[in-house]
mmCIF file of C-alpha atoms in Angstrom:
data_model
loop_
_atom_site.group_PDB
_atom_site.id
_atom_site.type_symbol
_atom_site.label_atom_id
_atom_site.label_comp_id
_atom_site.label_asym_id
_atom_site.label_seq_id
_atom_site.Cartn_x
_atom_site.Cartn_y
_atom_site.Cartn_z
ATOM 1 C CA ALA E 1 0.018 0.010 -0.056
ATOM 2 C CA GLN E 2 1.111 3.513 -0.648
ATOM 3 C CA SER E 3 2.237 5.279 2.403
ATOM 4 C CA VAL E 4 4.658 7.800 3.912
ATOM 5 C CA THR E 5 6.510 7.191 7.205
ATOM 6 C CA GLN E 6 8.068 9.521 9.624
ATOM 7 C CA PRO E 7 10.024 7.372 12.031
ATOM 8 C CA ASP E 8 10.756 9.998 14.701
ATOM 9 C CA ILE E 9 7.693 11.107 16.717
ATOM 10 C CA HIS E 10 9.618 13.690 18.696
ATOM 11 C CA ILE E 11 13.030 15.306 18.219
ATOM 12 C CA THR E 12 14.780 17.708 20.520
ATOM 13 C CA VAL E 13 17.651 19.871 19.316
ATOM 14 C CA SER E 14 19.600 22.857 20.768
ATOM 15 C CA GLU E 15 19.155 26.251 19.218
ATOM 16 C CA GLY E 16 21.829 26.789 16.539
ATOM 17 C CA ALA E 17 22.253 22.997 15.969
ATOM 18 C CA SER E 18 21.598 21.258 12.663
ATOM 19 C CA LEU E 19 18.412 19.377 12.104
ATOM 20 C CA GLU E 20 17.341 16.386 9.966
ATOM 21 C CA LEU E 21 13.803 14.969 9.899
ATOM 22 C CA ARG E 22 13.338 11.658 8.225
ATOM 23 C CA CYS E 23 10.668 10.752 5.730
ATOM 24 C CA ASN E 24 10.276 7.542 3.816
ATOM 25 C CA TYR E 25 7.689 6.850 1.164
ATOM 26 C CA SER E 26 6.218 3.770 -0.442
ATOM 27 C CA TYR E 27 4.889 4.655 -3.891
ATOM 28 C CA GLY E 28 5.218 2.956 -7.152
ATOM 29 C CA ALA E 29 5.646 5.919 -9.558
ATOM 30 C CA THR E 30 7.731 9.097 -9.113
ATOM 31 C CA PRO E 31 6.109 10.734 -6.100
ATOM 32 C CA TYR E 32 5.263 14.347 -5.654
ATOM 33 C CA LEU E 33 6.538 15.017 -2.201
ATOM 34 C CA PHE E 34 6.000 17.912 0.268
ATOM 35 C CA TRP E 35 7.031 19.010 3.761
ATOM 36 C CA TYR E 36 4.490 20.987 5.716
ATOM 37 C CA VAL E 37 4.944 22.737 9.035
ATOM 38 C CA GLN E 38 2.216 23.292 11.629
ATOM 39 C CA SER E 39 2.675 25.579 14.565
ATOM 40 C CA PRO E 40 0.570 24.980 17.687
ATOM 41 C CA GLY E 41 -3.154 25.861 16.935
ATOM 42 C CA GLN E 42 -2.329 26.822 13.366
ATOM 43 C CA GLY E 43 -2.856 25.524 9.852
ATOM 44 C CA LEU E 44 -0.391 23.802 7.558
ATOM 45 C CA GLN E 45 2.255 25.925 5.821
ATOM 46 C CA LEU E 46 4.057 24.444 2.800
ATOM 47 C CA LEU E 47 7.885 24.429 3.385
ATOM 48 C CA LEU E 48 8.981 22.887 0.194
ATOM 49 C CA LYS E 49 8.001 20.444 -2.514
ATOM 50 C CA TYR E 50 9.702 18.017 -4.954
ATOM 51 C CA PHE E 51 8.124 17.128 -8.348
ATOM 52 C CA SER E 52 11.075 16.274 -10.516
ATOM 53 C CA GLY E 53 14.589 17.394 -11.586
ATOM 54 C CA ASP E 54 17.164 18.550 -9.022
ATOM 55 C CA THR E 55 16.901 16.227 -6.095
ATOM 56 C CA LEU E 56 17.923 18.878 -3.559
ATOM 57 C CA VAL E 57 15.149 21.363 -3.169
ATOM 58 C CA GLN E 58 15.183 24.631 -1.251
ATOM 59 C CA GLY E 59 12.290 25.870 0.731
ATOM 60 C CA ILE E 60 11.254 28.729 2.967
ATOM 61 C CA LYS E 61 12.791 29.502 6.375
ATOM 62 C CA GLY E 62 16.092 28.108 5.411
ATOM 63 C CA PHE E 63 14.896 24.503 4.952
ATOM 64 C CA GLU E 64 15.993 22.096 2.311
ATOM 65 C CA ALA E 65 15.171 18.494 1.532
ATOM 66 C CA GLU E 66 16.898 15.868 -0.574
ATOM 67 C CA PHE E 67 14.973 13.263 -2.607
ATOM 68 C CA LYS E 68 16.820 9.918 -2.692
ATOM 69 C CA ARG E 69 15.029 7.416 -4.914
ATOM 70 C CA SER E 70 17.345 4.581 -3.948
ATOM 71 C CA GLN E 71 16.436 4.991 -0.286
ATOM 72 C CA SER E 72 12.809 6.025 -0.849
ATOM 73 C CA SER E 73 13.525 9.024 1.317
ATOM 74 C CA PHE E 74 12.808 12.723 1.389
ATOM 75 C CA ASN E 75 14.517 13.972 4.491
ATOM 76 C CA LEU E 76 14.246 17.560 5.720
ATOM 77 C CA ARG E 77 17.261 19.566 6.836
ATOM 78 C CA LYS E 78 18.267 22.858 8.313
ATOM 79 C CA PRO E 79 21.901 23.776 9.124
ATOM 80 C CA SER E 80 20.983 25.896 12.201
ATOM 81 C CA VAL E 81 17.626 25.874 13.909
ATOM 82 C CA HIS E 82 16.039 28.832 15.586
ATOM 83 C CA TRP E 83 13.591 28.746 18.558
ATOM 84 C CA SER E 84 10.822 29.740 16.125
ATOM 85 C CA ASP E 85 11.227 26.484 14.266
ATOM 86 C CA ALA E 86 9.597 24.511 17.111
ATOM 87 C CA ALA E 87 6.530 23.019 15.603
ATOM 88 C CA GLU E 88 5.088 19.866 14.100
ATOM 89 C CA TYR E 89 6.485 18.759 10.738
ATOM 90 C CA PHE E 90 4.595 16.598 8.251
ATOM 91 C CA CYS E 91 5.885 14.893 5.158
ATOM 92 C CA ALA E 92 3.333 14.121 2.508
ATOM 93 C CA TYR E 93 2.985 12.908 -1.057
ATOM 94 C CA PHE E 94 0.379 13.590 -3.673
ATOM 95 C CA GLY E 95 -1.129 10.636 -5.398
ATOM 96 C CA ASN E 96 -4.662 9.422 -6.350
ATOM 97 C CA GLU E 97 -5.909 12.991 -6.237
ATOM 98 C CA LYS E 98 -5.114 13.578 -2.596
ATOM 99 C CA LEU E 99 -2.240 14.279 -0.187
ATOM 100 C CA THR E 100 -1.235 11.413 2.105
ATOM 101 C CA PHE E 101 0.471 12.588 5.299
ATOM 102 C CA GLY E 102 2.854 10.964 7.604
ATOM 103 C CA THR E 103 2.220 10.907 11.246
ATOM 104 C CA GLY E 104 4.419 13.986 11.910
ATOM 105 C CA THR E 105 7.556 14.707 13.928
ATOM 106 C CA ARG E 106 7.269 17.219 16.774
ATOM 107 C CA LEU E 107 10.341 19.393 17.012
ATOM 108 C CA THR E 108 11.347 20.965 20.347
ATOM 109 C CA ILE E 109 14.133 23.541 20.558
ATOM 110 C CA ILE E 110 16.100 23.978 23.676
ATOM 111 C CA PRO E 111 18.324 26.990 24.570
ATOM 112 C CA GLU A 1 -0.444 36.846 -1.077
ATOM 113 C CA PRO A 2 -3.795 35.212 -1.724
ATOM 114 C CA GLU A 3 -4.946 32.758 1.082
ATOM 115 C CA VAL A 4 -7.594 30.355 1.810
ATOM 116 C CA THR A 5 -9.922 31.394 4.640
ATOM 117 C CA GLN A 6 -12.204 29.292 6.863
ATOM 118 C CA THR A 7 -15.132 30.120 9.081
ATOM 119 C CA PRO A 8 -15.825 29.634 11.893
ATOM 120 C CA SER A 9 -12.464 29.165 13.572
ATOM 121 C CA HIS A 10 -14.065 27.152 16.395
ATOM 122 C CA GLN A 11 -17.490 25.485 16.405
ATOM 123 C CA VAL A 12 -19.009 23.789 19.432
ATOM 124 C CA THR A 13 -22.059 21.695 18.748
ATOM 125 C CA GLN A 14 -24.066 19.028 20.492
ATOM 126 C CA MET A 15 -24.081 15.411 19.276
ATOM 127 C CA GLY A 16 -26.736 14.923 16.624
ATOM 128 C CA GLN A 17 -26.712 18.418 15.360
ATOM 129 C CA GLU A 18 -25.857 19.584 11.892
ATOM 130 C CA VAL A 19 -22.787 21.719 11.243
ATOM 131 C CA ILE A 20 -21.608 23.507 8.165
ATOM 132 C CA LEU A 21 -17.974 24.504 7.831
ATOM 133 C CA ARG A 22 -17.132 27.119 5.258
ATOM 134 C CA CYS A 23 -14.101 27.825 3.143
ATOM 135 C CA VAL A 24 -13.342 30.534 0.672
ATOM 136 C CA PRO A 25 -10.682 29.219 -1.839
ATOM 137 C CA ILE A 26 -8.079 31.292 -3.574
ATOM 138 C CA SER A 27 -9.963 32.965 -6.390
ATOM 139 C CA ASN A 28 -8.662 31.246 -9.446
ATOM 140 C CA HIS A 29 -8.236 27.698 -7.928
ATOM 141 C CA LEU A 30 -10.169 24.881 -9.362
ATOM 142 C CA TYR A 31 -9.645 21.955 -6.984
ATOM 143 C CA PHE A 32 -10.892 21.828 -3.478
ATOM 144 C CA TYR A 33 -10.282 19.490 -0.567
ATOM 145 C CA TRP A 34 -11.297 18.845 2.993
ATOM 146 C CA TYR A 35 -8.916 17.162 5.498
ATOM 147 C CA ARG A 36 -9.314 16.595 9.130
ATOM 148 C CA GLN A 37 -6.853 16.176 12.021
ATOM 149 C CA ILE A 38 -7.976 14.581 15.251
ATOM 150 C CA LEU A 39 -6.106 15.959 18.198
ATOM 151 C CA GLY A 40 -2.656 14.499 18.262
ATOM 152 C CA GLN A 41 -3.057 12.517 15.103
ATOM 153 C CA LYS A 42 -2.067 12.952 11.492
ATOM 154 C CA VAL A 43 -3.915 14.858 8.886
ATOM 155 C CA GLU A 44 -6.372 12.677 7.005
ATOM 156 C CA PHE A 45 -7.953 13.199 3.530
ATOM 157 C CA LEU A 46 -11.725 13.453 3.478
ATOM 158 C CA VAL A 47 -12.834 14.532 0.039
ATOM 159 C CA SER A 48 -11.624 16.271 -3.192
ATOM 160 C CA PHE A 49 -13.963 18.311 -5.370
ATOM 161 C CA TYR A 50 -13.602 19.459 -8.931
ATOM 162 C CA ASN A 51 -15.913 20.804 -11.573
ATOM 163 C CA ASN A 52 -18.870 20.801 -9.065
ATOM 164 C CA GLU A 53 -18.621 17.157 -8.197
ATOM 165 C CA ILE A 54 -16.723 14.884 -5.876
ATOM 166 C CA SER A 55 -13.656 13.362 -7.596
ATOM 167 C CA GLU A 56 -12.337 11.330 -4.765
ATOM 168 C CA LYS A 57 -13.393 10.497 -1.224
ATOM 169 C CA SER A 58 -12.081 8.446 1.713
ATOM 170 C CA GLU A 59 -13.837 5.875 3.784
ATOM 171 C CA ILE A 60 -14.253 8.483 6.506
ATOM 172 C CA PHE A 61 -16.463 10.504 4.198
ATOM 173 C CA ASP A 62 -19.717 8.552 4.668
ATOM 174 C CA ASP A 63 -23.320 9.510 4.158
ATOM 175 C CA GLN A 64 -23.276 11.977 7.060
ATOM 176 C CA PHE A 65 -20.862 14.208 5.099
ATOM 177 C CA SER A 66 -21.543 16.268 2.042
ATOM 178 C CA VAL A 67 -19.780 19.061 0.212
ATOM 179 C CA GLU A 68 -20.864 21.738 -2.135
ATOM 180 C CA ARG A 69 -20.050 25.020 -3.697
ATOM 181 C CA PRO A 70 -23.329 26.769 -3.319
ATOM 182 C CA ASP A 71 -22.485 30.200 -4.745
ATOM 183 C CA GLY A 72 -19.315 29.752 -6.839
ATOM 184 C CA SER A 73 -17.129 31.116 -4.103
ATOM 185 C CA ASN A 74 -17.667 29.307 -0.778
ATOM 186 C CA PHE A 75 -16.923 25.605 -0.466
ATOM 187 C CA THR A 76 -18.713 23.996 2.371
ATOM 188 C CA LEU A 77 -18.527 20.728 4.348
ATOM 189 C CA LYS A 78 -21.732 19.685 6.066
ATOM 190 C CA ILE A 79 -21.986 17.049 8.742
ATOM 191 C CA ARG A 80 -25.620 16.059 9.099
ATOM 192 C CA SER A 81 -25.664 14.524 12.475
ATOM 193 C CA THR A 82 -22.443 15.015 14.370
ATOM 194 C CA LYS A 83 -20.905 12.419 16.537
ATOM 195 C CA LEU A 84 -18.441 12.728 19.344
ATOM 196 C CA GLU A 85 -15.733 11.223 17.116
ATOM 197 C CA ASP A 86 -16.185 14.011 14.602
ATOM 198 C CA SER A 87 -14.304 16.399 17.020
ATOM 199 C CA ALA A 88 -11.296 17.460 15.063
ATOM 200 C CA MET A 89 -9.665 20.249 13.183
ATOM 201 C CA TYR A 90 -11.004 20.492 9.734
ATOM 202 C CA PHE A 91 -8.768 22.020 6.996
ATOM 203 C CA CYS A 92 -9.819 23.152 3.559
ATOM 204 C CA ALA A 93 -7.227 23.168 0.813
ATOM 205 C CA THR A 94 -7.214 24.363 -2.687
ATOM 206 C CA ASN A 95 -4.996 24.238 -5.765
ATOM 207 C CA SER A 96 -4.976 25.904 -9.140
ATOM 208 C CA GLY A 97 -5.178 22.896 -11.450
ATOM 209 C CA THR A 98 -2.094 24.041 -13.349
ATOM 210 C CA TYR A 99 1.379 22.415 -13.491
ATOM 211 C CA THR A 100 1.536 22.949 -9.746
ATOM 212 C CA ALA A 101 -1.789 21.356 -9.233
ATOM 213 C CA TYR A 102 -0.269 19.085 -6.646
ATOM 214 C CA GLU A 103 0.671 21.968 -4.444
ATOM 215 C CA GLN A 104 -2.204 22.565 -2.055
ATOM 216 C CA TYR A 105 -2.794 25.632 -0.039
ATOM 217 C CA PHE A 106 -4.355 25.117 3.324
ATOM 218 C CA GLY A 107 -6.649 27.328 5.296
ATOM 219 C CA PRO A 108 -6.181 27.914 9.000
ATOM 220 C CA GLY A 109 -8.781 25.242 9.955
ATOM 221 C CA THR A 110 -11.972 25.067 11.901
ATOM 222 C CA ARG A 111 -11.806 23.422 15.313
ATOM 223 C CA LEU A 112 -14.991 21.320 15.732
ATOM 224 C CA THR A 113 -15.922 20.172 19.242
ATOM 225 C CA VAL A 114 -18.865 17.868 19.608
ATOM 226 C CA THR A 115 -20.242 17.526 23.096
#
């Protein structure tokens, strides 16, 4: 079955440290992949997307993600996190006319 | 920047009552979606809507749910007889139907509380 998996439920990093959030997908064709961020009580904001082409995509707020077909992964990275990055992060793919989301990773930032 | 809006932001209703959640899509967008997120869980697809008809729906979207675009601008989700388990955040999303059709823009959500 088609799915997207975020293996880390909760990650804590220090402000200024680097970040990598993992996402794995299971989908037959080339997936259309997304990362969304959700701050507490807020809606979903699109961080970045991958459709085709360059496998390293840049997004807003200094985030980037790399599509690796061989590993079925689309991990989100940021070189230096800020306290304002604390939020829930969702990986998703578009297929069969809908977005399918992972279970999310909650990011906590400590001083 | 154009954005999707939703009303109300919070709706409290009693079990068995009907609720209508409203969304105003971005003006030139053609595809419309409803998703829901039960507290602490992932975002789940409910229904997609294009050209005034449902194009895809999930198993969650049973006969208690309906969608329509009554006036060409608003996009509504109706729950006929709410249950406790309908308590969730409901998100509307839209996309333009062009090359970036897969890129969905989400509204801020309506928190539905069924008591």
